PDB file with one MODEL, atoms N, CA, C and O in Angstrom:
MODEL        1
ATOM      1  N   UNK A   1     -15.003 -35.708 -17.241  1.00  0.00           N
ATOM      2  CA  UNK A   1     -15.509 -34.487 -16.646  1.00  0.00           C
ATOM      3  C   UNK A   1     -15.106 -33.283 -17.478  1.00  0.00           C
ATOM      4  O   UNK A   1     -14.018 -33.255 -18.053  1.00  0.00           O
ATOM      5  N   UNK A   2     -15.961 -32.315 -17.541  1.00  0.00           N
ATOM      6  CA  UNK A   2     -15.655 -31.089 -18.268  1.00  0.00           C
ATOM      7  C   UNK A   2     -14.831 -30.141 -17.421  1.00  0.00           C
ATOM      8  O   UNK A   2     -14.742 -30.293 -16.202  1.00  0.00           O
ATOM      9  N   UNK A   3     -14.235 -29.171 -18.071  1.00  0.00           N
ATOM     10  CA  UNK A   3     -13.434 -28.191 -17.333  1.00  0.00           C
ATOM     11  C   UNK A   3     -14.351 -27.154 -16.691  1.00  0.00           C
ATOM     12  O   UNK A   3     -15.426 -26.845 -17.204  1.00  0.00           O
ATOM     13  N   UNK A   4     -13.910 -26.640 -15.586  1.00  0.00           N
ATOM     14  CA  UNK A   4     -14.671 -25.624 -14.869  1.00  0.00           C
ATOM     15  C   UNK A   4     -14.232 -24.260 -15.356  1.00  0.00           C
ATOM     16  O   UNK A   4     -13.041 -23.948 -15.365  1.00  0.00           O
ATOM     17  N   UNK A   5     -15.189 -23.454 -15.759  1.00  0.00           N
ATOM     18  CA  UNK A   5     -14.882 -22.102 -16.218  1.00  0.00           C
ATOM     19  C   UNK A   5     -15.202 -21.130 -15.095  1.00  0.00           C
ATOM     20  O   UNK A   5     -16.221 -21.247 -14.414  1.00  0.00           O
ATOM     21  N   UNK A   6     -14.315 -20.179 -14.922  1.00  0.00           N
ATOM     22  CA  UNK A   6     -14.565 -19.155 -13.911  1.00  0.00           C
ATOM     23  C   UNK A   6     -14.842 -17.831 -14.598  1.00  0.00           C
ATOM     24  O   UNK A   6     -14.306 -17.541 -15.667  1.00  0.00           O
ATOM     25  N   UNK A   7     -15.666 -17.057 -13.980  1.00  0.00           N
ATOM     26  CA  UNK A   7     -16.023 -15.755 -14.518  1.00  0.00           C
ATOM     27  C   UNK A   7     -15.380 -14.676 -13.655  1.00  0.00           C
ATOM     28  O   UNK A   7     -15.432 -14.740 -12.427  1.00  0.00           O
ATOM     29  N   UNK A   8     -14.776 -13.692 -14.299  1.00  0.00           N
ATOM     30  CA  UNK A   8     -14.156 -12.590 -13.563  1.00  0.00           C
ATOM     31  C   UNK A   8     -15.235 -11.795 -12.832  1.00  0.00           C
ATOM     32  O   UNK A   8     -16.297 -11.506 -13.384  1.00  0.00           O
ATOM     33  N   UNK A   9     -14.947 -11.457 -11.608  1.00  0.00           N
ATOM     34  CA  UNK A   9     -15.890 -10.694 -10.802  1.00  0.00           C
ATOM     35  C   UNK A   9     -15.256  -9.349 -10.477  1.00  0.00           C
ATOM     36  O   UNK A   9     -14.099  -9.284 -10.063  1.00  0.00           O
ATOM     37  N   UNK A  10     -16.007  -8.291 -10.664  1.00  0.00           N
ATOM     38  CA  UNK A  10     -15.496  -6.963 -10.356  1.00  0.00           C
ATOM     39  C   UNK A  10     -15.180  -6.183 -11.614  1.00  0.00           C
ATOM     40  O   UNK A  10     -15.284  -6.705 -12.724  1.00  0.00           O
ATOM     41  N   UNK A  11     -14.791  -4.929 -11.437  1.00  0.00           N
ATOM     42  CA  UNK A  11     -14.474  -4.076 -12.587  1.00  0.00           C
ATOM     43  C   UNK A  11     -13.181  -4.530 -13.269  1.00  0.00           C
ATOM     44  O   UNK A  11     -12.301  -5.079 -12.607  1.00  0.00           O
ATOM     45  N   UNK A  12     -13.052  -4.310 -14.579  1.00  0.00           N
ATOM     46  CA  UNK A  12     -11.867  -4.753 -15.327  1.00  0.00           C
ATOM     47  C   UNK A  12     -10.550  -4.178 -14.805  1.00  0.00           C
ATOM     48  O   UNK A  12      -9.516  -4.841 -14.894  1.00  0.00           O
ATOM     49  N   UNK A  13     -10.566  -2.965 -14.266  1.00  0.00           N
ATOM     50  CA  UNK A  13      -9.322  -2.358 -13.780  1.00  0.00           C
ATOM     51  C   UNK A  13      -8.804  -3.022 -12.517  1.00  0.00           C
ATOM     52  O   UNK A  13      -7.648  -2.810 -12.149  1.00  0.00           O
ATOM     53  N   UNK A  14      -9.624  -3.821 -11.838  1.00  0.00           N
ATOM     54  CA  UNK A  14      -9.217  -4.450 -10.589  1.00  0.00           C
ATOM     55  C   UNK A  14      -8.068  -5.439 -10.797  1.00  0.00           C
ATOM     56  O   UNK A  14      -7.181  -5.543  -9.951  1.00  0.00           O
ATOM     57  N   UNK A  15      -8.079  -6.152 -11.899  1.00  0.00           N
ATOM     58  CA  UNK A  15      -6.984  -7.082 -12.212  1.00  0.00           C
ATOM     59  C   UNK A  15      -5.692  -6.298 -12.428  1.00  0.00           C
ATOM     60  O   UNK A  15      -4.633  -6.699 -11.944  1.00  0.00           O
ATOM     61  N   UNK A  16      -5.775  -5.185 -13.151  1.00  0.00           N
ATOM     62  CA  UNK A  16      -4.591  -4.347 -13.383  1.00  0.00           C
ATOM     63  C   UNK A  16      -4.083  -3.751 -12.070  1.00  0.00           C
ATOM     64  O   UNK A  16      -2.875  -3.692 -11.842  1.00  0.00           O
ATOM     65  N   UNK A  17      -4.989  -3.315 -11.220  1.00  0.00           N
ATOM     66  CA  UNK A  17      -4.620  -2.733  -9.931  1.00  0.00           C
ATOM     67  C   UNK A  17      -3.820  -3.723  -9.087  1.00  0.00           C
ATOM     68  O   UNK A  17      -2.875  -3.336  -8.400  1.00  0.00           O
ATOM     69  N   UNK A  18      -4.194  -4.984  -9.138  1.00  0.00           N
ATOM     70  CA  UNK A  18      -3.508  -5.991  -8.322  1.00  0.00           C
ATOM     71  C   UNK A  18      -2.063  -6.214  -8.751  1.00  0.00           C
ATOM     72  O   UNK A  18      -1.282  -6.795  -7.998  1.00  0.00           O
ATOM     73  N   UNK A  19      -1.696  -5.765  -9.942  1.00  0.00           N
ATOM     74  CA  UNK A  19      -0.331  -5.941 -10.445  1.00  0.00           C
ATOM     75  C   UNK A  19       0.547  -4.705 -10.246  1.00  0.00           C
ATOM     76  O   UNK A  19       1.751  -4.752 -10.500  1.00  0.00           O
ATOM     77  N   UNK A  20      -0.047  -3.605  -9.796  1.00  0.00           N
ATOM     78  CA  UNK A  20       0.683  -2.347  -9.611  1.00  0.00           C
ATOM     79  C   UNK A  20       1.388  -2.355  -8.258  1.00  0.00           C
ATOM     80  O   UNK A  20       0.838  -2.823  -7.261  1.00  0.00           O
ATOM     81  N   UNK A  21       2.611  -1.832  -8.237  1.00  0.00           N
ATOM     82  CA  UNK A  21       3.356  -1.737  -6.980  1.00  0.00           C
ATOM     83  C   UNK A  21       3.164  -0.352  -6.368  1.00  0.00           C
ATOM     84  O   UNK A  21       3.348   0.668  -7.032  1.00  0.00           O
ATOM     85  N   UNK A  22       2.795  -0.338  -5.105  1.00  0.00           N
ATOM     86  CA  UNK A  22       2.575   0.898  -4.370  1.00  0.00           C
ATOM     87  C   UNK A  22       3.651   1.083  -3.310  1.00  0.00           C
ATOM     88  O   UNK A  22       4.417   0.165  -3.015  1.00  0.00           O
ATOM     89  N   UNK A  23       3.696   2.281  -2.742  1.00  0.00           N
ATOM     90  CA  UNK A  23       4.609   2.655  -1.661  1.00  0.00           C
ATOM     91  C   UNK A  23       6.073   2.618  -2.076  1.00  0.00           C
ATOM     92  O   UNK A  23       6.952   2.288  -1.280  1.00  0.00           O
ATOM     93  N   UNK A  24       6.317   2.961  -3.324  1.00  0.00           N
ATOM     94  CA  UNK A  24       7.666   3.203  -3.831  1.00  0.00           C
ATOM     95  C   UNK A  24       7.766   4.697  -4.104  1.00  0.00           C
ATOM     96  O   UNK A  24       6.736   5.356  -4.247  1.00  0.00           O
ATOM     97  N   UNK A  25       8.981   5.255  -4.180  1.00  0.00           N
ATOM     98  CA  UNK A  25       9.101   6.677  -4.521  1.00  0.00           C
ATOM     99  C   UNK A  25       8.588   6.944  -5.940  1.00  0.00           C
ATOM    100  O   UNK A  25       8.771   6.129  -6.844  1.00  0.00           O
ATOM    101  N   UNK A  26       7.953   8.084  -6.114  1.00  0.00           N
ATOM    102  CA  UNK A  26       7.454   8.498  -7.428  1.00  0.00           C
ATOM    103  C   UNK A  26       8.641   8.833  -8.333  1.00  0.00           C
ATOM    104  O   UNK A  26       9.616   9.433  -7.878  1.00  0.00           O
ATOM    105  N   UNK A  27       8.565   8.453  -9.600  1.00  0.00           N
ATOM    106  CA  UNK A  27       9.636   8.769 -10.556  1.00  0.00           C
ATOM    107  C   UNK A  27       9.769  10.277 -10.759  1.00  0.00           C
ATOM    108  O   UNK A  27      10.882  10.784 -10.902  1.00  0.00           O
ATOM    109  N   UNK A  28       8.651  10.994 -10.773  1.00  0.00           N
ATOM    110  CA  UNK A  28       8.665  12.442 -11.001  1.00  0.00           C
ATOM    111  C   UNK A  28       8.886  13.247  -9.725  1.00  0.00           C
ATOM    112  O   UNK A  28       9.431  14.350  -9.770  1.00  0.00           O
ATOM    113  N   UNK A  29       8.466  12.701  -8.595  1.00  0.00           N
ATOM    114  CA  UNK A  29       8.561  13.388  -7.302  1.00  0.00           C
ATOM    115  C   UNK A  29       9.124  12.410  -6.270  1.00  0.00           C
ATOM    116  O   UNK A  29       8.367  11.855  -5.474  1.00  0.00           O
ATOM    117  N   UNK A  30      10.442  12.191  -6.273  1.00  0.00           N
ATOM    118  CA  UNK A  30      11.066  11.154  -5.431  1.00  0.00           C
ATOM    119  C   UNK A  30      10.798  11.267  -3.931  1.00  0.00           C
ATOM    120  O   UNK A  30      10.936  10.280  -3.208  1.00  0.00           O
ATOM    121  N   UNK A  31      10.423  12.440  -3.456  1.00  0.00           N
ATOM    122  CA  UNK A  31      10.138  12.568  -2.023  1.00  0.00           C
ATOM    123  C   UNK A  31       8.722  12.092  -1.671  1.00  0.00           C
ATOM    124  O   UNK A  31       8.371  12.011  -0.494  1.00  0.00           O
ATOM    125  N   UNK A  32       7.915  11.779  -2.684  1.00  0.00           N
ATOM    126  CA  UNK A  32       6.541  11.298  -2.469  1.00  0.00           C
ATOM    127  C   UNK A  32       6.445   9.809  -2.776  1.00  0.00           C
ATOM    128  O   UNK A  32       7.056   9.316  -3.724  1.00  0.00           O
ATOM    129  N   UNK A  33       5.670   9.104  -1.962  1.00  0.00           N
ATOM    130  CA  UNK A  33       5.391   7.696  -2.226  1.00  0.00           C
ATOM    131  C   UNK A  33       4.135   7.598  -3.094  1.00  0.00           C
ATOM    132  O   UNK A  33       3.223   8.415  -2.970  1.00  0.00           O
ATOM    133  N   UNK A  34       4.099   6.605  -3.960  1.00  0.00           N
ATOM    134  CA  UNK A  34       2.925   6.417  -4.813  1.00  0.00           C
ATOM    135  C   UNK A  34       1.890   5.580  -4.059  1.00  0.00           C
ATOM    136  O   UNK A  34       2.178   4.470  -3.611  1.00  0.00           O
ATOM    137  N   UNK A  35       0.691   6.127  -3.927  1.00  0.00           N
ATOM    138  CA  UNK A  35      -0.389   5.402  -3.262  1.00  0.00           C
ATOM    139  C   UNK A  35      -1.766   5.764  -3.832  1.00  0.00           C
ATOM    140  O   UNK A  35      -2.782   5.602  -3.157  1.00  0.00           O
ATOM    141  N   UNK A  36      -1.791   6.248  -5.061  1.00  0.00           N
ATOM    142  CA  UNK A  36      -3.040   6.514  -5.772  1.00  0.00           C
ATOM    143  C   UNK A  36      -3.035   5.716  -7.068  1.00  0.00           C
ATOM    144  O   UNK A  36      -1.977   5.387  -7.604  1.00  0.00           O
ATOM    145  N   UNK A  37      -4.239   5.406  -7.568  1.00  0.00           N
ATOM    146  CA  UNK A  37      -4.364   4.688  -8.827  1.00  0.00           C
ATOM    147  C   UNK A  37      -5.511   5.303  -9.617  1.00  0.00           C
ATOM    148  O   UNK A  37      -6.601   5.507  -9.083  1.00  0.00           O
ATOM    149  N   UNK A  38      -5.263   5.596 -10.886  1.00  0.00           N
ATOM    150  CA  UNK A  38      -6.286   6.167 -11.764  1.00  0.00           C
ATOM    151  C   UNK A  38      -6.988   5.030 -12.500  1.00  0.00           C
ATOM    152  O   UNK A  38      -6.391   4.371 -13.352  1.00  0.00           O
ATOM    153  N   UNK A  39      -8.247   4.806 -12.171  1.00  0.00           N
ATOM    154  CA  UNK A  39      -8.995   3.732 -12.829  1.00  0.00           C
ATOM    155  C   UNK A  39      -9.424   4.131 -14.238  1.00  0.00           C
ATOM    156  O   UNK A  39      -9.859   3.283 -15.016  1.00  0.00           O
ATOM    157  N   UNK A  40      -9.305   5.406 -14.569  1.00  0.00           N
ATOM    158  CA  UNK A  40      -9.615   5.874 -15.919  1.00  0.00           C
ATOM    159  C   UNK A  40      -8.464   5.548 -16.867  1.00  0.00           C
ATOM    160  O   UNK A  40      -8.684   5.023 -17.959  1.00  0.00           O
ATOM    161  N   UNK A  41      -7.239   5.859 -16.450  1.00  0.00           N
ATOM    162  CA  UNK A  41      -6.048   5.623 -17.289  1.00  0.00           C
ATOM    163  C   UNK A  41      -5.537   4.188 -17.197  1.00  0.00           C
ATOM    164  O   UNK A  41      -4.950   3.670 -18.146  1.00  0.00           O
ATOM    165  N   UNK A  42      -5.762   3.555 -16.056  1.00  0.00           N
ATOM    166  CA  UNK A  42      -5.309   2.178 -15.815  1.00  0.00           C
ATOM    167  C   UNK A  42      -3.812   2.019 -16.041  1.00  0.00           C
ATOM    168  O   UNK A  42      -3.369   1.062 -16.676  1.00  0.00           O
ATOM    169  N   UNK A  43      -3.033   2.967 -15.513  1.00  0.00           N
ATOM    170  CA  UNK A  43      -1.579   2.939 -15.694  1.00  0.00           C
ATOM    171  C   UNK A  43      -0.842   2.600 -14.418  1.00  0.00           C
ATOM    172  O   UNK A  43      -1.234   1.706 -13.668  1.00  0.00           O
ATOM    173  N   UNK A  44       0.235   3.334 -14.187  1.00  0.00           N
ATOM    174  CA  UNK A  44       1.057   3.130 -12.999  1.00  0.00           C
ATOM    175  C   UNK A  44       0.451   3.841 -11.794  1.00  0.00           C
ATOM    176  O   UNK A  44      -0.485   4.630 -11.923  1.00  0.00           O
ATOM    177  N   UNK A  45       1.001   3.548 -10.631  1.00  0.00           N
ATOM    178  CA  UNK A  45       0.575   4.219  -9.408  1.00  0.00           C
ATOM    179  C   UNK A  45       1.005   5.684  -9.450  1.00  0.00           C
ATOM    180  O   UNK A  45       1.976   6.038 -10.120  1.00  0.00           O
ATOM    181  N   UNK A  46       0.274   6.526  -8.730  1.00  0.00           N
ATOM    182  CA  UNK A  46       0.521   7.965  -8.709  1.00  0.00           C
ATOM    183  C   UNK A  46       0.834   8.428  -7.294  1.00  0.00           C
ATOM    184  O   UNK A  46       0.448   7.785  -6.318  1.00  0.00           O
ATOM    185  N   UNK A  47       1.543   9.557  -7.193  1.00  0.00           N
ATOM    186  CA  UNK A  47       1.767  10.184  -5.887  1.00  0.00           C
ATOM    187  C   UNK A  47       0.756  11.322  -5.727  1.00  0.00           C
ATOM    188  O   UNK A  47      -0.038  11.588  -6.630  1.00  0.00           O
ATOM    189  N   UNK A  48       0.793  11.989  -4.572  1.00  0.00           N
ATOM    190  CA  UNK A  48      -0.163  13.077  -4.318  1.00  0.00           C
ATOM    191  C   UNK A  48       0.035  14.252  -5.264  1.00  0.00           C
ATOM    192  O   UNK A  48      -0.918  14.982  -5.537  1.00  0.00           O
ATOM    193  N   UNK A  49       1.259  14.458  -5.776  1.00  0.00           N
ATOM    194  CA  UNK A  49       1.511  15.553  -6.719  1.00  0.00           C
ATOM    195  C   UNK A  49       1.039  15.199  -8.127  1.00  0.00           C
ATOM    196  O   UNK A  49       0.514  16.058  -8.837  1.00  0.00           O
ATOM    197  N   UNK A  50       1.218  13.955  -8.533  1.00  0.00           N
ATOM    198  CA  UNK A  50       0.770  13.505  -9.862  1.00  0.00           C
ATOM    199  C   UNK A  50      -0.752  13.377  -9.927  1.00  0.00           C
ATOM    200  O   UNK A  50      -1.341  13.430 -11.006  1.00  0.00           O
ATOM    201  N   UNK A  51      -1.370  13.212  -8.785  1.00  0.00           N
ATOM    202  CA  UNK A  51      -2.819  13.048  -8.681  1.00  0.00           C
ATOM    203  C   UNK A  51      -3.550  14.180  -9.398  1.00  0.00           C
ATOM    204  O   UNK A  51      -4.579  13.943 -10.031  1.00  0.00           O
ATOM    205  N   UNK A  52      -3.032  15.410  -9.310  1.00  0.00           N
ATOM    206  CA  UNK A  52      -3.661  16.575  -9.925  1.00  0.00           C
ATOM    207  C   UNK A  52      -3.695  16.545 -11.439  1.00  0.00           C
ATOM    208  O   UNK A  52      -4.525  17.223 -12.045  1.00  0.00           O
ATOM    209  N   UNK A  53      -2.815  15.776 -12.069  1.00  0.00           N
ATOM    210  CA  UNK A  53      -2.786  15.667 -13.526  1.00  0.00           C
ATOM    211  C   UNK A  53      -3.918  14.786 -14.053  1.00  0.00           C
ATOM    212  O   UNK A  53      -4.088  14.654 -15.265  1.00  0.00           O
ATOM    213  N   UNK A  54      -4.681  14.191 -13.162  1.00  0.00           N
ATOM    214  CA  UNK A  54      -5.766  13.293 -13.556  1.00  0.00           C
ATOM    215  C   UNK A  54      -7.121  13.856 -13.132  1.00  0.00           C
ATOM    216  O   UNK A  54      -8.030  13.116 -12.755  1.00  0.00           O
ATOM    217  N   UNK A  55      -7.232  15.185 -13.204  1.00  0.00           N
ATOM    218  CA  UNK A  55      -8.471  15.857 -12.808  1.00  0.00           C
ATOM    219  C   UNK A  55      -9.637  15.341 -13.648  1.00  0.00           C
ATOM    220  O   UNK A  55      -9.534  15.226 -14.869  1.00  0.00           O
ATOM    221  N   UNK A  56     -10.733  15.037 -12.986  1.00  0.00           N
ATOM    222  CA  UNK A  56     -11.913  14.516 -13.670  1.00  0.00           C
ATOM    223  C   UNK A  56     -11.884  13.003 -13.852  1.00  0.00           C
ATOM    224  O   UNK A  56     -12.867  12.417 -14.304  1.00  0.00           O
ATOM    225  N   UNK A  57     -10.767  12.366 -13.505  1.00  0.00           N
ATOM    226  CA  UNK A  57     -10.653  10.912 -13.608  1.00  0.00           C
ATOM    227  C   UNK A  57     -11.099  10.274 -12.298  1.00  0.00           C
ATOM    228  O   UNK A  57     -11.224  10.943 -11.272  1.00  0.00           O
ATOM    229  N   UNK A  58     -11.332   8.982 -12.355  1.00  0.00           N
ATOM    230  CA  UNK A  58     -11.690   8.245 -11.145  1.00  0.00           C
ATOM    231  C   UNK A  58     -10.407   7.750 -10.485  1.00  0.00           C
ATOM    232  O   UNK A  58      -9.712   6.888 -11.023  1.00  0.00           O
ATOM    233  N   UNK A  59     -10.103   8.300  -9.322  1.00  0.00           N
ATOM    234  CA  UNK A  59      -8.874   7.998  -8.587  1.00  0.00           C
ATOM    235  C   UNK A  59      -9.232   7.277  -7.290  1.00  0.00           C
ATOM    236  O   UNK A  59     -10.178   7.650  -6.598  1.00  0.00           O
ATOM    237  N   UNK A  60      -8.464   6.243  -6.977  1.00  0.00           N
ATOM    238  CA  UNK A  60      -8.622   5.606  -5.675  1.00  0.00           C
ATOM    239  C   UNK A  60      -7.305   5.726  -4.916  1.00  0.00           C
ATOM    240  O   UNK A  60      -6.229   5.715  -5.514  1.00  0.00           O
ATOM    241  N   UNK A  61      -7.401   5.840  -3.611  1.00  0.00           N
ATOM    242  CA  UNK A  61      -6.211   5.906  -2.767  1.00  0.00           C
ATOM    243  C   UNK A  61      -6.026   4.548  -2.103  1.00  0.00           C
ATOM    244  O   UNK A  61      -6.955   3.998  -1.511  1.00  0.00           O
ATOM    245  N   UNK A  62      -4.826   4.023  -2.211  1.00  0.00           N
ATOM    246  CA  UNK A  62      -4.499   2.732  -1.623  1.00  0.00           C
ATOM    247  C   UNK A  62      -3.827   2.988  -0.281  1.00  0.00           C
ATOM    248  O   UNK A  62      -2.851   3.733  -0.197  1.00  0.00           O
ATOM    249  N   UNK A  63      -4.354   2.370   0.760  1.00  0.00           N
ATOM    250  CA  UNK A  63      -3.790   2.536   2.097  1.00  0.00           C
ATOM    251  C   UNK A  63      -3.277   1.201   2.601  1.00  0.00           C
ATOM    252  O   UNK A  63      -3.854   0.150   2.324  1.00  0.00           O
ATOM    253  N   UNK A  64      -2.197   1.261   3.336  1.00  0.00           N
ATOM    254  CA  UNK A  64      -1.613   0.063   3.921  1.00  0.00           C
ATOM    255  C   UNK A  64      -1.816   0.093   5.427  1.00  0.00           C
ATOM    256  O   UNK A  64      -1.680   1.142   6.058  1.00  0.00           O
ATOM    257  N   UNK A  65      -2.134  -1.030   5.987  1.00  0.00           N
ATOM    258  CA  UNK A  65      -2.280  -1.131   7.438  1.00  0.00           C
ATOM    259  C   UNK A  65      -0.959  -1.516   8.091  1.00  0.00           C
ATOM    260  O   UNK A  65      -0.871  -1.575   9.317  1.00  0.00           O
ATOM    261  N   UNK A  66       0.067  -1.779   7.290  1.00  0.00           N
ATOM    262  CA  UNK A  66       1.387  -2.131   7.802  1.00  0.00           C
ATOM    263  C   UNK A  66       2.233  -0.867   7.843  1.00  0.00           C
ATOM    264  O   UNK A  66       2.414  -0.229   6.806  1.00  0.00           O
ATOM    265  N   UNK A  67       2.756  -0.482   9.002  1.00  0.00           N
ATOM    266  CA  UNK A  67       3.579   0.733   9.068  1.00  0.00           C
ATOM    267  C   UNK A  67       4.873   0.574   8.287  1.00  0.00           C
ATOM    268  O   UNK A  67       5.465  -0.505   8.263  1.00  0.00           O
ATOM    269  N   UNK A  68       5.311   1.666   7.644  1.00  0.00           N
ATOM    270  CA  UNK A  68       6.545   1.624   6.868  1.00  0.00           C
ATOM    271  C   UNK A  68       7.766   1.488   7.766  1.00  0.00           C
ATOM    272  O   UNK A  68       8.756   0.869   7.376  1.00  0.00           O
ATOM    273  N   UNK A  69       7.707   2.052   8.949  1.00  0.00           N
ATOM    274  CA  UNK A  69       8.807   1.967   9.912  1.00  0.00           C
ATOM    275  C   UNK A  69       8.226   1.592  11.268  1.00  0.00           C
ATOM    276  O   UNK A  69       7.113   1.990  11.615  1.00  0.00           O
ATOM    277  N   UNK A  70       8.986   0.832  12.019  1.00  0.00           N
ATOM    278  CA  UNK A  70       8.537   0.526  13.376  1.00  0.00           C
ATOM    279  C   UNK A  70       8.610   1.800  14.201  1.00  0.00           C
ATOM    280  O   UNK A  70       9.590   2.542  14.129  1.00  0.00           O
ATOM    281  N   UNK A  71       7.594   2.043  14.967  1.00  0.00           N
ATOM    282  CA  UNK A  71       7.573   3.231  15.811  1.00  0.00           C
ATOM    283  C   UNK A  71       8.008   2.857  17.220  1.00  0.00           C
ATOM    284  O   UNK A  71       7.596   1.834  17.767  1.00  0.00           O
ATOM    285  N   UNK A  72       8.826   3.686  17.778  1.00  0.00           N
ATOM    286  CA  UNK A  72       9.302   3.457  19.135  1.00  0.00           C
ATOM    287  C   UNK A  72       8.209   3.852  20.117  1.00  0.00           C
ATOM    288  O   UNK A  72       7.652   4.947  20.039  1.00  0.00           O
ATOM    289  N   UNK A  73       7.918   2.972  21.016  1.00  0.00           N
ATOM    290  CA  UNK A  73       6.875   3.249  22.000  1.00  0.00           C
ATOM    291  C   UNK A  73       7.437   4.072  23.139  1.00  0.00           C
ATOM    292  O   UNK A  73       8.548   3.830  23.610  1.00  0.00           O
ATOM    293  N   UNK A  74       6.667   5.034  23.571  1.00  0.00           N
ATOM    294  CA  UNK A  74       7.104   5.909  24.662  1.00  0.00           C
ATOM    295  C   UNK A  74       7.224   5.105  25.950  1.00  0.00           C
ATOM    296  O   UNK A  74       6.365   4.284  26.272  1.00  0.00           O
ATOM    297  N   UNK A  75       8.304   5.360  26.677  1.00  0.00           N
ATOM    298  CA  UNK A  75       8.484   4.724  27.967  1.00  0.00           C
ATOM    299  C   UNK A  75       9.155   3.365  27.918  1.00  0.00           C
ATOM    300  O   UNK A  75       9.486   2.813  28.968  1.00  0.00           O
ATOM    301  N   UNK A  76       9.364   2.814  26.749  1.00  0.00           N
ATOM    302  CA  UNK A  76      10.034   1.519  26.634  1.00  0.00           C
ATOM    303  C   UNK A  76      11.430   1.757  26.088  1.00  0.00           C
ATOM    304  O   UNK A  76      11.575   2.336  25.012  1.00  0.00           O
ATOM    305  N   UNK A  77      12.455   1.326  26.799  1.00  0.00           N
ATOM    306  CA  UNK A  77      13.826   1.527  26.319  1.00  0.00           C
ATOM    307  C   UNK A  77      14.047   0.856  24.968  1.00  0.00           C
ATOM    308  O   UNK A  77      13.405  -0.143  24.644  1.00  0.00           O
ATOM    309  N   UNK A  78      14.959   1.415  24.192  1.00  0.00           N
ATOM    310  CA  UNK A  78      15.249   0.896  22.855  1.00  0.00           C
ATOM    311  C   UNK A  78      15.663  -0.578  22.897  1.00  0.00           C
ATOM    312  O   UNK A  78      15.244  -1.347  22.032  1.00  0.00           O
ATOM    313  N   UNK A  79      16.459  -0.987  23.863  1.00  0.00           N
ATOM    314  CA  UNK A  79      16.943  -2.365  23.945  1.00  0.00           C
ATOM    315  C   UNK A  79      16.129  -3.168  24.962  1.00  0.00           C
ATOM    316  O   UNK A  79      16.696  -3.824  25.836  1.00  0.00           O
ATOM    317  N   UNK A  80      14.852  -3.117  24.850  1.00  0.00           N
ATOM    318  CA  UNK A  80      13.978  -3.831  25.767  1.00  0.00           C
ATOM    319  C   UNK A  80      13.892  -5.303  25.384  1.00  0.00           C
ATOM    320  O   UNK A  80      14.017  -5.646  24.209  1.00  0.00           O
ATOM    321  N   UNK A  81      13.681  -6.168  26.359  1.00  0.00           N
ATOM    322  CA  UNK A  81      13.495  -7.591  26.087  1.00  0.00           C
ATOM    323  C   UNK A  81      12.152  -7.854  25.391  1.00  0.00           C
ATOM    324  O   UNK A  81      11.906  -8.960  24.909  1.00  0.00           O
ATOM    325  N   UNK A  82      11.294  -6.840  25.340  1.00  0.00           N
ATOM    326  CA  UNK A  82       9.993  -6.991  24.695  1.00  0.00           C
ATOM    327  C   UNK A  82      10.074  -6.915  23.179  1.00  0.00           C
ATOM    328  O   UNK A  82       9.148  -7.348  22.492  1.00  0.00           O
ATOM    329  N   UNK A  83      11.172  -6.369  22.640  1.00  0.00           N
ATOM    330  CA  UNK A  83      11.281  -6.209  21.189  1.00  0.00           C
ATOM    331  C   UNK A  83      12.436  -6.988  20.652  1.00  0.00           C
ATOM    332  O   UNK A  83      12.684  -6.973  19.447  1.00  0.00           O
TER     333      UNK A  83
ENDMDL
END
């Protein structure tokens, strides 16, 4: 049997994007988390302050559906048997 060849699907920057780590503090602006990616530069993740240095570039914002911190629900005591 011959080997099966697979063809990459999607834009070339998508593979690079999958290797970038998001939601870490920005090196230049430690109080900001990095959650932007410049598909023009194809570099590291950017924060909201670094985003402006890429004017005219194609930027995407990465969003997470997982909360960074658990939120306390109103009306439920901190030491509830539910949590």
